[in-house]
CSV table of C-alpha atoms and ligand atoms in Angstrom, one decimal:
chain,number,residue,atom,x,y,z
P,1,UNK,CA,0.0,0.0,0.0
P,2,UNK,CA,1.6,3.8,-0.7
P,3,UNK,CA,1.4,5.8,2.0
P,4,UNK,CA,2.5,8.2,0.8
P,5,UNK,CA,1.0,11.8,0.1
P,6,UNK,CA,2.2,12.3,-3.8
P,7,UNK,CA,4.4,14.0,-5.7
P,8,UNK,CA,3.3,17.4,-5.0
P,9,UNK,CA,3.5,17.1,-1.1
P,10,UNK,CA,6.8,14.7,-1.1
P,11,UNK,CA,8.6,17.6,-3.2
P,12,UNK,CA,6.9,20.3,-0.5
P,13,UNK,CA,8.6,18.0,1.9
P,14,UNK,CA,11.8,17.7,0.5
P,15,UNK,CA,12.0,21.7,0.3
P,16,UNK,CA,10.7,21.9,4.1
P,17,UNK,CA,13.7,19.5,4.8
P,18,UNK,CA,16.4,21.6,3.1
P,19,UNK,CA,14.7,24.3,4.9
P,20,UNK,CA,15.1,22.6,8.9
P,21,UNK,CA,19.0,21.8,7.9
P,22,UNK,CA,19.1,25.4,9.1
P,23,UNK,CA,18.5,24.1,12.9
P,24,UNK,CA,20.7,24.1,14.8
P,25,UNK,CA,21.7,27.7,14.5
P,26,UNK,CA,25.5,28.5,13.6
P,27,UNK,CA,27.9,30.8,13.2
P,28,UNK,CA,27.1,34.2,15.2
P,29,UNK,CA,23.4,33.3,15.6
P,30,UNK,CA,24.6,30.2,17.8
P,31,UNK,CA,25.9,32.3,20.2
P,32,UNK,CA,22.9,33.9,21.4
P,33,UNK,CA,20.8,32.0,24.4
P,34,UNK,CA,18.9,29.3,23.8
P,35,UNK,CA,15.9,31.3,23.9
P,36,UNK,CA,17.1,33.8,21.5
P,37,UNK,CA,18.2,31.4,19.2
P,38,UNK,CA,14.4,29.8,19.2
P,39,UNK,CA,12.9,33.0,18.4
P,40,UNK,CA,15.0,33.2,15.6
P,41,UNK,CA,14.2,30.4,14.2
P,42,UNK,CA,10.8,30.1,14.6
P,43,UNK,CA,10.4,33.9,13.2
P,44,UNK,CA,12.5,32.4,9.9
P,45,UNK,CA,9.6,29.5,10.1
P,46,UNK,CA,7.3,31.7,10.3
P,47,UNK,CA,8.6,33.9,7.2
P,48,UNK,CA,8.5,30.4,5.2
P,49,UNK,CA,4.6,29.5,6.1
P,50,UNK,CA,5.9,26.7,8.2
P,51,UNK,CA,4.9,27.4,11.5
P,52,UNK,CA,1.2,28.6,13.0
P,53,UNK,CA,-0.2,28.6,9.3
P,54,UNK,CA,-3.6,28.5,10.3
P,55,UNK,CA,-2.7,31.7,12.8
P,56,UNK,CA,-3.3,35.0,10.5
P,57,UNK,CA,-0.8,37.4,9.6
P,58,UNK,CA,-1.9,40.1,11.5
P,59,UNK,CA,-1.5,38.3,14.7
P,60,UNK,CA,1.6,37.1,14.1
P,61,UNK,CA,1.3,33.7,12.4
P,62,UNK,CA,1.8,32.5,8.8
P,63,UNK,CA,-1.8,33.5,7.4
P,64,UNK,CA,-1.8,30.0,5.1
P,65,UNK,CA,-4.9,28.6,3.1
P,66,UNK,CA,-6.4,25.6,5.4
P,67,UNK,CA,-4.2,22.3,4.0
P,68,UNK,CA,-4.3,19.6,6.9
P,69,UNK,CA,-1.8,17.2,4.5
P,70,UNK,CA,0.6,20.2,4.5
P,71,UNK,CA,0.0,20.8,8.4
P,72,UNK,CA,0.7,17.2,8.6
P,73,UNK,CA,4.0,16.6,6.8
P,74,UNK,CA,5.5,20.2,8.9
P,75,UNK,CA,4.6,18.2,12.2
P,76,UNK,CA,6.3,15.2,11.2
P,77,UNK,CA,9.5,16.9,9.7
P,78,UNK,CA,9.7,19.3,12.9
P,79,UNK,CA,9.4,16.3,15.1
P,80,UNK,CA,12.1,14.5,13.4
P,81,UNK,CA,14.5,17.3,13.7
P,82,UNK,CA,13.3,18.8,17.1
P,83,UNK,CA,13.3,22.4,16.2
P,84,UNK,CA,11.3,25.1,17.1
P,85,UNK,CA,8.3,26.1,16.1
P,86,UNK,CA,5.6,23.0,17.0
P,87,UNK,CA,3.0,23.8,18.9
P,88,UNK,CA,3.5,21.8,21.6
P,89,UNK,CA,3.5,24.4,24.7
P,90,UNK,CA,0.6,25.7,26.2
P,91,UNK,CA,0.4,29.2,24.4
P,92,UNK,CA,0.7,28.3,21.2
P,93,UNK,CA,-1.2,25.3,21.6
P,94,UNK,CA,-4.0,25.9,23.8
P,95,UNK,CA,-4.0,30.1,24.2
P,96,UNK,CA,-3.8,30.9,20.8
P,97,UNK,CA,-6.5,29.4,19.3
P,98,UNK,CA,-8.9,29.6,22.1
P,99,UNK,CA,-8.4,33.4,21.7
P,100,UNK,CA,-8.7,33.4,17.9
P,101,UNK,CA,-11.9,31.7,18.8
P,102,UNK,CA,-13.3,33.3,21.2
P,103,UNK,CA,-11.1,36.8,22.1
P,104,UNK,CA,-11.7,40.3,21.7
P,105,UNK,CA,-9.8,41.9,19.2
P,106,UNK,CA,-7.8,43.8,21.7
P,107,UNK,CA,-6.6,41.0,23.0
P,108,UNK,CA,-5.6,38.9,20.1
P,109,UNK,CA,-3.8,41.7,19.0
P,110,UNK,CA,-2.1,41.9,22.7
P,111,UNK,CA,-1.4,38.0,23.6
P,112,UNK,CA,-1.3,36.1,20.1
P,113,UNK,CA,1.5,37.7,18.5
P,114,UNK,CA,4.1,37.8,21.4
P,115,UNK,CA,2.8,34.2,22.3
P,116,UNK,CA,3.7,32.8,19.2
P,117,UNK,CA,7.2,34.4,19.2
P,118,UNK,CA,8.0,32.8,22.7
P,119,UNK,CA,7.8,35.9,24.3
P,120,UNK,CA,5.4,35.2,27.1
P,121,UNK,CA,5.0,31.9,28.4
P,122,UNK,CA,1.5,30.2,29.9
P,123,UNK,CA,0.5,28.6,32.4
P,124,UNK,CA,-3.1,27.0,32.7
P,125,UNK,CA,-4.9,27.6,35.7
P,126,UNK,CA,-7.8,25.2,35.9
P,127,UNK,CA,-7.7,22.3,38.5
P,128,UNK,CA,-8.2,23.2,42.3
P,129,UNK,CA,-7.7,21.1,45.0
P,130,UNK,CA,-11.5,18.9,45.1
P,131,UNK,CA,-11.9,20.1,41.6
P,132,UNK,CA,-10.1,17.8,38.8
P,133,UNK,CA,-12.9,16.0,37.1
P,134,UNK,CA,-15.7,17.9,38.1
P,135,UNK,CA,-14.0,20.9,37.1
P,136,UNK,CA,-17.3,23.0,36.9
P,137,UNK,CA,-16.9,22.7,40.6
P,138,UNK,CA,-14.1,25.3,41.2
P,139,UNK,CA,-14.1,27.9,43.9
P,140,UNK,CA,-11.3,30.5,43.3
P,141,UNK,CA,-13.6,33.7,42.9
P,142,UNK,CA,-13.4,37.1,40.7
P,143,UNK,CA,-14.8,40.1,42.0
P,144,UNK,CA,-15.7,42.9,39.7
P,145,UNK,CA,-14.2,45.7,41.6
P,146,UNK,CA,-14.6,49.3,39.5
P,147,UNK,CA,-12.3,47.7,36.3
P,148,UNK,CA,-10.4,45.3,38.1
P,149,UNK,CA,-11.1,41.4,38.8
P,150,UNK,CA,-10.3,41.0,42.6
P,151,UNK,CA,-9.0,36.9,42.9
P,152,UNK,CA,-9.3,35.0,46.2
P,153,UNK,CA,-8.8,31.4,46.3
P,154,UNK,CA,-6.2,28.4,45.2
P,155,UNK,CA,-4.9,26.0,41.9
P,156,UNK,CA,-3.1,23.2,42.0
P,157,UNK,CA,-0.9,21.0,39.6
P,158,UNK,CA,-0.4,24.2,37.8
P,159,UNK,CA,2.2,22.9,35.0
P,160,UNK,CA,4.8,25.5,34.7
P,161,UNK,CA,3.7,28.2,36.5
P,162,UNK,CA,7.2,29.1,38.0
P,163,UNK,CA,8.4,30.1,34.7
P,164,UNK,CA,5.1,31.9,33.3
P,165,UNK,CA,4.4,35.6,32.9
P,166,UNK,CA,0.6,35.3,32.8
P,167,UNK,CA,-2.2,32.6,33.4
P,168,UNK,CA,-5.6,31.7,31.5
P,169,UNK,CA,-7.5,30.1,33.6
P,170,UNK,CA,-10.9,29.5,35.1
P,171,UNK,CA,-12.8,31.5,38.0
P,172,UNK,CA,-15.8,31.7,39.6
P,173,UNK,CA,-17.7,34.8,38.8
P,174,UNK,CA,-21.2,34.6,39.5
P,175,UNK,CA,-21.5,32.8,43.1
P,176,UNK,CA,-25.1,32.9,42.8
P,177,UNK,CA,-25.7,31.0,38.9
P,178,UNK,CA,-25.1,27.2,38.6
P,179,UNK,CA,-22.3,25.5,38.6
P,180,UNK,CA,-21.7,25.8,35.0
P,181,UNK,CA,-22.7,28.9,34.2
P,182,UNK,CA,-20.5,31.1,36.8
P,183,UNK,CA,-17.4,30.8,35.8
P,184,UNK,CA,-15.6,33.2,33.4
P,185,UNK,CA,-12.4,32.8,31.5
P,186,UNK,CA,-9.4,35.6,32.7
P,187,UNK,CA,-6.2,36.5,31.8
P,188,UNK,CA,-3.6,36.9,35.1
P,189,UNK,CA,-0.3,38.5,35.1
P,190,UNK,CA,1.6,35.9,37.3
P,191,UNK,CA,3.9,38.7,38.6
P,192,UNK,CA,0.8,40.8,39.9
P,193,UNK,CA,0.4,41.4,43.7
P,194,UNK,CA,-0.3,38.8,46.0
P,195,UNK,CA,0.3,35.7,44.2
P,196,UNK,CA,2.3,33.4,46.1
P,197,UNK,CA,3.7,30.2,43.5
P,198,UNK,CA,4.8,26.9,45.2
P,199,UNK,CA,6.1,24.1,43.6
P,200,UNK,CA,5.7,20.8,43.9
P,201,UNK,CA,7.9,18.1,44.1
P,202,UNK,CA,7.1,14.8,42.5
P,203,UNK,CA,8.4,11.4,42.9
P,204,UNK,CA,10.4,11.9,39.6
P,205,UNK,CA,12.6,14.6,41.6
P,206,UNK,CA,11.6,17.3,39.3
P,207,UNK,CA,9.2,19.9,40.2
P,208,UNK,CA,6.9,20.7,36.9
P,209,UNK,CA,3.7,21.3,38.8
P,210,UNK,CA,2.6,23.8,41.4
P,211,UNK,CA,0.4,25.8,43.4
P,212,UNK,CA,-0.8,29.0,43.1
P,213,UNK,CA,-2.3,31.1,45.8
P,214,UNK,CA,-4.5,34.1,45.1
P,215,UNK,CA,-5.0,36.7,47.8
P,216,UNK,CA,-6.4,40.1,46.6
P,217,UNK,CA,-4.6,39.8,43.3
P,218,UNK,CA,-6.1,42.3,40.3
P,219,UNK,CA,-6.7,42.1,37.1
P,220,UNK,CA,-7.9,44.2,34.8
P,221,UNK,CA,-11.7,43.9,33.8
P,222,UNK,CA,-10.7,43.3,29.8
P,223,UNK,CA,-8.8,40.5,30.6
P,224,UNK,CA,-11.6,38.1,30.0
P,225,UNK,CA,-11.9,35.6,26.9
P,226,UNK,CA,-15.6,34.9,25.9
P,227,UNK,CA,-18.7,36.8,28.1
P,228,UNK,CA,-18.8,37.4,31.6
P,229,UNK,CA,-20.2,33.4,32.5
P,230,UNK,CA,-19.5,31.7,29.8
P,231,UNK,CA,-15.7,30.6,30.7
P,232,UNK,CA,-17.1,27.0,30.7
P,233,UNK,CA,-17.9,27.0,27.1
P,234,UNK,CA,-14.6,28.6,26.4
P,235,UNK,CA,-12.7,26.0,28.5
P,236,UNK,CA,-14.1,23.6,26.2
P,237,UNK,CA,-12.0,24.5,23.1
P,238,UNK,CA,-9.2,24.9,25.4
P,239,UNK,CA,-9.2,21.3,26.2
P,240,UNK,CA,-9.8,19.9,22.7
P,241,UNK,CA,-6.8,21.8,22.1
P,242,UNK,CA,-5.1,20.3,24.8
P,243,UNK,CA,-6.3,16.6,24.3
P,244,UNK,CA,-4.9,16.9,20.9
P,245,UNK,CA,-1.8,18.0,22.0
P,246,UNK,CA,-1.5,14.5,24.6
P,247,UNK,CA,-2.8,12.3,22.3
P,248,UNK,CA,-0.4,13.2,19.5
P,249,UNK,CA,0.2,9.7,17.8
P,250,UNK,CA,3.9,11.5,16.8
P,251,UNK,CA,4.9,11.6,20.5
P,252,UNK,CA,3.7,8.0,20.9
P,253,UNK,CA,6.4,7.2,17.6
P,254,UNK,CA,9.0,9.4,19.0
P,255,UNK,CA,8.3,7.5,22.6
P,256,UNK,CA,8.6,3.7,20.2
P,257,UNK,CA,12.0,4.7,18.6
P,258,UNK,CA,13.9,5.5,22.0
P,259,UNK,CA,12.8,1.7,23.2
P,260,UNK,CA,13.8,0.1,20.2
P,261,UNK,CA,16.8,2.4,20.3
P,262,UNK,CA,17.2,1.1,23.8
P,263,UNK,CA,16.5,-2.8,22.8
P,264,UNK,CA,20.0,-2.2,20.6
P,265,UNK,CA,22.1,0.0,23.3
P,266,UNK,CA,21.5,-2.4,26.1
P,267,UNK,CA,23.5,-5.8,26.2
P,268,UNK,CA,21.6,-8.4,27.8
P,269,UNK,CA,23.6,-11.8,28.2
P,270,UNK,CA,26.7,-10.4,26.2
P,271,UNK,CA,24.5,-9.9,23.4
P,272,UNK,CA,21.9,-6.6,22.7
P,273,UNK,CA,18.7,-7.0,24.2
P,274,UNK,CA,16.9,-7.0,21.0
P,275,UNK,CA,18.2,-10.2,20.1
P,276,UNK,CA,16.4,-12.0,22.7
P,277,UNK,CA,12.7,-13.2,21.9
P,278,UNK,CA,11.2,-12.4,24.8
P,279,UNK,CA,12.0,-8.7,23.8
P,280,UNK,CA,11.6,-9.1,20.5
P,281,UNK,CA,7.9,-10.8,21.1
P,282,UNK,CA,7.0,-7.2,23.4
P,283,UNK,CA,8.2,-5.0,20.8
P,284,UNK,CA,6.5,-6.3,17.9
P,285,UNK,CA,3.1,-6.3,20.3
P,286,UNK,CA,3.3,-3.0,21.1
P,287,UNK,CA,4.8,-1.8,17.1
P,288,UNK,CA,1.2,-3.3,16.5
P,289,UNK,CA,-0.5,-0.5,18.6
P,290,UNK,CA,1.9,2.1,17.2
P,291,UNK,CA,1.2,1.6,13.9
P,292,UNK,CA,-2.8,1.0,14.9
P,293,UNK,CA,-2.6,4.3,15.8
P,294,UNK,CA,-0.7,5.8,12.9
P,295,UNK,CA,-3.2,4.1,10.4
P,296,UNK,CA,-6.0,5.6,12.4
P,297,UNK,CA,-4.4,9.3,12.4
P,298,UNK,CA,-4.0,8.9,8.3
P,299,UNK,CA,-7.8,8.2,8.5
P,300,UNK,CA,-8.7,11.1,10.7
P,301,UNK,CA,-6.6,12.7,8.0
P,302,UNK,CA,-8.2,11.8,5.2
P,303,UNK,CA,-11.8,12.0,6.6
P,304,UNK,CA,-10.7,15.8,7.3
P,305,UNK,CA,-9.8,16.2,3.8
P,306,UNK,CA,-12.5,15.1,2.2
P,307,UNK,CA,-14.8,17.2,4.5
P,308,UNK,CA,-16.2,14.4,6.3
P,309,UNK,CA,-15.3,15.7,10.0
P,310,UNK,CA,-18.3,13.8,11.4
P,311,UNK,CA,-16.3,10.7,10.4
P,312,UNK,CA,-13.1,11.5,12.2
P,313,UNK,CA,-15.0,12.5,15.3
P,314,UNK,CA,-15.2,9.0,17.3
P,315,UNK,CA,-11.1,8.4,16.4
P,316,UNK,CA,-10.2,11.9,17.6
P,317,UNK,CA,-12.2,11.1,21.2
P,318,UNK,CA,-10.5,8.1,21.6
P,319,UNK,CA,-6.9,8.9,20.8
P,320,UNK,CA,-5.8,10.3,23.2
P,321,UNK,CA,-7.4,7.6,25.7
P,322,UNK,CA,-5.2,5.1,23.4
P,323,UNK,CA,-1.9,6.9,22.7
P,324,UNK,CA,-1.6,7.7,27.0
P,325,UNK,CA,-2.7,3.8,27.1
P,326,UNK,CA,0.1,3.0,24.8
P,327,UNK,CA,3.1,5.6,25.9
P,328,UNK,CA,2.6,3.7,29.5
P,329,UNK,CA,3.3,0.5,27.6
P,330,UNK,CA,6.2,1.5,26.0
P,331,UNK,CA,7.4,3.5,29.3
P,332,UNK,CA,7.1,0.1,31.1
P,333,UNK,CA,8.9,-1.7,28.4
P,334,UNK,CA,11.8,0.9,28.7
P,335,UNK,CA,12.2,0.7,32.2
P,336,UNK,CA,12.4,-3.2,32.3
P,337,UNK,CA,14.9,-3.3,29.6
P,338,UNK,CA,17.1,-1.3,32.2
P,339,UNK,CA,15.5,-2.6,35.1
P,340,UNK,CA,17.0,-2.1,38.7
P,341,UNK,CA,20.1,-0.8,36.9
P,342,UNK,CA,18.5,1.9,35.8
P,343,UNK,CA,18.2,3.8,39.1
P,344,UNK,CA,21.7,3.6,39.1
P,345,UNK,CA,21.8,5.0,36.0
P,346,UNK,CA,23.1,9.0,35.6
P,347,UNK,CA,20.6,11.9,35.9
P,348,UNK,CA,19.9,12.9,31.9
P,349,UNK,CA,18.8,16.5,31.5
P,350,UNK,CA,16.6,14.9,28.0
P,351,UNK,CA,15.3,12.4,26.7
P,352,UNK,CA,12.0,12.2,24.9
P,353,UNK,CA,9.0,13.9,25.5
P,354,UNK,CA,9.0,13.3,29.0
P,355,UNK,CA,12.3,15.4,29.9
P,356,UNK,CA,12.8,17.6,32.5
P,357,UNK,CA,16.1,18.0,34.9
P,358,UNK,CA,15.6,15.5,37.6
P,359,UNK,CA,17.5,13.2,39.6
P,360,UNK,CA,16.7,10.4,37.8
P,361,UNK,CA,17.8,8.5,34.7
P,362,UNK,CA,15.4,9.5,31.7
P,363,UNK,CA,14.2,5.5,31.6
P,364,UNK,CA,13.0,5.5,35.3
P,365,UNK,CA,11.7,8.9,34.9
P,366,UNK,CA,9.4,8.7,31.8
P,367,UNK,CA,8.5,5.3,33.5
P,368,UNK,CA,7.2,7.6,36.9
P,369,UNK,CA,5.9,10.9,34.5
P,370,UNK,CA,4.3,8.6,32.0
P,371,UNK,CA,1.4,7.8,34.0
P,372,UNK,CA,0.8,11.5,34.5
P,373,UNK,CA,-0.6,12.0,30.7
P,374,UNK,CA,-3.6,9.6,31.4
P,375,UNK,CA,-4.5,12.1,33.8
P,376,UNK,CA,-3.8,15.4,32.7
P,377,UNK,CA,-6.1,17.1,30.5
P,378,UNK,CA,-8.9,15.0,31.9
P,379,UNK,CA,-8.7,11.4,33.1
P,380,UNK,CA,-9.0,8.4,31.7
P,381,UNK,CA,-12.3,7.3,33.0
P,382,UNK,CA,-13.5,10.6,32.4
P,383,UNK,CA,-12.4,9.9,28.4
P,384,UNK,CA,-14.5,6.6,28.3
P,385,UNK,CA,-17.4,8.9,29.8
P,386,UNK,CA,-16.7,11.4,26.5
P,387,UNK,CA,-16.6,8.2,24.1
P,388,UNK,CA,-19.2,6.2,25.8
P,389,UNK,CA,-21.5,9.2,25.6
P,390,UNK,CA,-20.9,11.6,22.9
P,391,UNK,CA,-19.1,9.0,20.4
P,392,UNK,CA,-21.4,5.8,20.9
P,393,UNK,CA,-24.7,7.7,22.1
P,394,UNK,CA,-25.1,5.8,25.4
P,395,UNK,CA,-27.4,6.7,28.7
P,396,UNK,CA,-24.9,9.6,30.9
P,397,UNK,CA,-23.3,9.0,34.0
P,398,UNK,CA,-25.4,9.8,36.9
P,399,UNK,CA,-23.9,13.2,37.9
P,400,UNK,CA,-24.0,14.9,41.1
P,401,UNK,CA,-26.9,17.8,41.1
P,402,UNK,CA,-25.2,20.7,39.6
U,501,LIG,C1,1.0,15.8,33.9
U,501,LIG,C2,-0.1,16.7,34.4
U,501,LIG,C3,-0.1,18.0,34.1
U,501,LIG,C4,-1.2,18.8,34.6
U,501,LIG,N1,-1.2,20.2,34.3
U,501,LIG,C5,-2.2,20.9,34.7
U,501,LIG,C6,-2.2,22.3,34.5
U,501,LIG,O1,-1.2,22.9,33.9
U,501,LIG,N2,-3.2,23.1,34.9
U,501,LIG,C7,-4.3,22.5,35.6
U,501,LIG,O2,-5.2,23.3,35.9
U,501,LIG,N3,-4.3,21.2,35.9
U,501,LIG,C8,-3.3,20.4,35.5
U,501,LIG,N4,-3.3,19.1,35.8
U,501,LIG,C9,-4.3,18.5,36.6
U,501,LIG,C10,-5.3,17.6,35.9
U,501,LIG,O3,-6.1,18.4,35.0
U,501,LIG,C11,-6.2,16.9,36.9
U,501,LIG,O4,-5.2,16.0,37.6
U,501,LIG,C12,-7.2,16.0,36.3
U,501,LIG,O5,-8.2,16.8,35.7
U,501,LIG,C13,-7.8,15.0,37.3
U,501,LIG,O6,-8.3,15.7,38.4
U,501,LIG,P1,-7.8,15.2,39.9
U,501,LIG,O7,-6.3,15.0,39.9
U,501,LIG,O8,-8.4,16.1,40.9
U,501,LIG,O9,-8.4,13.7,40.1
U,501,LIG,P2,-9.9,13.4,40.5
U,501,LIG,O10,-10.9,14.2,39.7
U,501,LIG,O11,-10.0,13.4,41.9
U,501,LIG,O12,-10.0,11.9,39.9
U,501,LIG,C14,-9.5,10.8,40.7
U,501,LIG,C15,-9.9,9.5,40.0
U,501,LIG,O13,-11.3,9.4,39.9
U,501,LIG,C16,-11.8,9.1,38.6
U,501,LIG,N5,-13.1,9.8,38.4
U,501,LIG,C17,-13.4,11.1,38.8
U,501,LIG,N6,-14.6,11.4,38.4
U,501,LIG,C18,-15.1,10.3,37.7
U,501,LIG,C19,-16.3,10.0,37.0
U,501,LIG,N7,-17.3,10.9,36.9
U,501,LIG,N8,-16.5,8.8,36.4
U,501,LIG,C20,-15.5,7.9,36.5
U,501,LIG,N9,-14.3,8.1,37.1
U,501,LIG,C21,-14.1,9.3,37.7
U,501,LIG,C22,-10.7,9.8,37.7
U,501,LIG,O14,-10.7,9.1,36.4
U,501,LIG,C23,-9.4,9.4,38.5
U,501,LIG,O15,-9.0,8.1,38.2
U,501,LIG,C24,-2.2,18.2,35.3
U,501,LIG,C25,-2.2,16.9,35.7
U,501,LIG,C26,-1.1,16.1,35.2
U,501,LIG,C27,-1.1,14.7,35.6
């Protein structure tokens, strides 16, 4: 069967690949920070149409005519080489196009264009302590006071938050509506008054997550995505955002490459690992939910091509259910290939999707942090709920009053 996209999107790929040969950075550019050097980059990707095509010009993306075969083969090829420019972090991901949905124009103009540069960084502020799954439940409140937003009140498990310079995030603004319908959608600046940020450790030894503590903090009374409310509806097509972003099948075939890559670098009886059947057998058993889950992205794919999104709708529910299903599998795998010699193993600053600085080899630590994706962005029961009742049509889940 050819797979592949034809001659007129191979030859776009092969000029998108002589374009990346320009990451890494050299000569004076690579000796600018990191940072610097990523803005640079992702500005020149930008310039090409590569990067945030479906973001329009004036607010800082590339302004290209909807292709998803095009989008498609720029994911790949950015993957493969890791540079800058996906969309994998929560502003461009997440903030973006929830604003281009749902923003005022004075904010699009405001956030979008410095977010998709790297110039301000995100964090989401959703889950409170007693409010994960039944997120409607949350209790931090907003005050209308003259044209400020008074805050009170607490997140948790707030990825990132050390490092961001403003929050999106849910609050409860009309104590007095239901559940649902009193919470609106604000903008924080993290370095306002009287936010106090505390990280939290996790058994990984890094500290990705934290909590954030509101007391009197203002912001100002523009600051608010969608109608004074309706955050709920908002946060909905922040989280379809973020599901996709999870459920990526690419970080699942990133994830399968460093095990078989480990398979060959680890000896096992004076001979590579890979050689031995047992490993061989476990490999092959979980390539078969790999490539599963490639074939069902081409369909998606091809169902979004043709028009026929209805089509793609159940696949898209349940992928990210599967690909977190399948990342834990291949997690598991990685660490038994290492087994107890792998906490003896050195600390690695990266490795994979899963990397942060910890104290930890990156085998033991994407075993701990890969159980955290099944959670995040809405648990896995809480995905079968979706699929059981939005994709097959069956009876709800007795809920709580609301
Ligand atoms: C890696 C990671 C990153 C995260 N980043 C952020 C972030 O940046 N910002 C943020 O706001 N939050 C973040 N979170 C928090 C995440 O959104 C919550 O952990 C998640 O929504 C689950 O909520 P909870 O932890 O309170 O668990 P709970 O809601 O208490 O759930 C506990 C268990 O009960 C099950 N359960 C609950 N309700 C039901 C039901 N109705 N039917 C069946 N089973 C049910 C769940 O599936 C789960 O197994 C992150 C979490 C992780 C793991």
């Amino acid at each position: 069967m050819d797979l592949s996209f034809g001659d007129e999107y191979e030859s776009f790929r092969a000029e998108l690949r002589r374009f990346l040969e320009g990451w890494p950075l050299t000569g004076e550019e690579a000796k600018r920070s990191p940072a610097e050097q990523e803005q640079i980059f992702r500005k020149r990707g930008i310039e090409h149409g590569y990067v945030y095509r479906d973001i329009p010009s004036e607010y800082g993306g590339s302004g290209r005519p909807h292709d998803p075969i095009a989008d498609q083969i720029i994911l790949e090829e950015y993957a493969r080489t890791g540079a800058p420019g996906n969309k994998l972090d929560q502003g461009p991901g997440m903030l973006a196009p929830t604003l281009l949905e749902f923003g005022g124009e004075a904010l699009k103009k405001r956030f979008i264009p410095s977010t998709l540069s790297g110039e301000i960084q995100w964090c989401q502020g959703y889950s409170e302590p007693g409010s994960g799954s039944d997120l409607a439940s949350i209790q931090t409140s907003a005050v209308l006071d003259g044209d400020h937003w008074v805050i009170n009140g607490q997140k948790i498990w707030t990825s990132n938050a050390v490092h961001a310079d403003f929050m999106f995030g849910l609050f409860r603004t009309e104590p007095d509506a239901s559940k649902h319908a009193g919470i609106s959608y604000l903008i924080v600046d993290m370095k306002a008054s009287g936010i106090d940020v505390r990280p939290l450790k996790q058994m990984t030894g890094s500290m990705e997550f934290n909590e954030v503590f509101f007391d009197d903090v203002r912001t100002p009374a523009e600051n608010i995505i969608g109608k004074r409310g309706e955050g709920w509806a908002v946060s909905r097509a922040t989280l379809k955002h973020e599901r996709n972003l999870i459920g990526s099948p690419r970080l699942m075939g990133e994830q399968f490459e460093l095990l078989v890559a480990r398979a060959r670098s680890t000896q096992r009886d004076g001979r590579p690992a890979i050689e031995d059947p047992g490993v061989r057998d476990r490999i092959a058993e979980i390539e078969g939910y790999v490539r599963a889950a490639e074939t069902t992205n081409l369909r998606m794919l091809s169902a979004t091509v043709h028009g026929e999104e209805l089509k793609a709708m159940l696949p898209m529910m349940m992928i990210k259910l599967y690909s977190t299903d399948v990342m834990q599998m291949i997690a598991k795998a990685t660490y038994d290939l290492v087994g107890g010699g792998g906490l003896l193993e050195p600390a690695e600053e990266r490795d994979g999707i899963y990397a942060t600085s910890g104290t930890v080899s990156s085998a033991v630590h994407n075993y701990m942090f890969s159980l955290g994706p099944a959670i995040a962005g809405g648990a896995s029961n809480i995905q079968r709920n979706i699929i059981g009742e939005r994709g097959l049509g069956l009876p709800r889940d007795p809920r709580p009053s609301s």
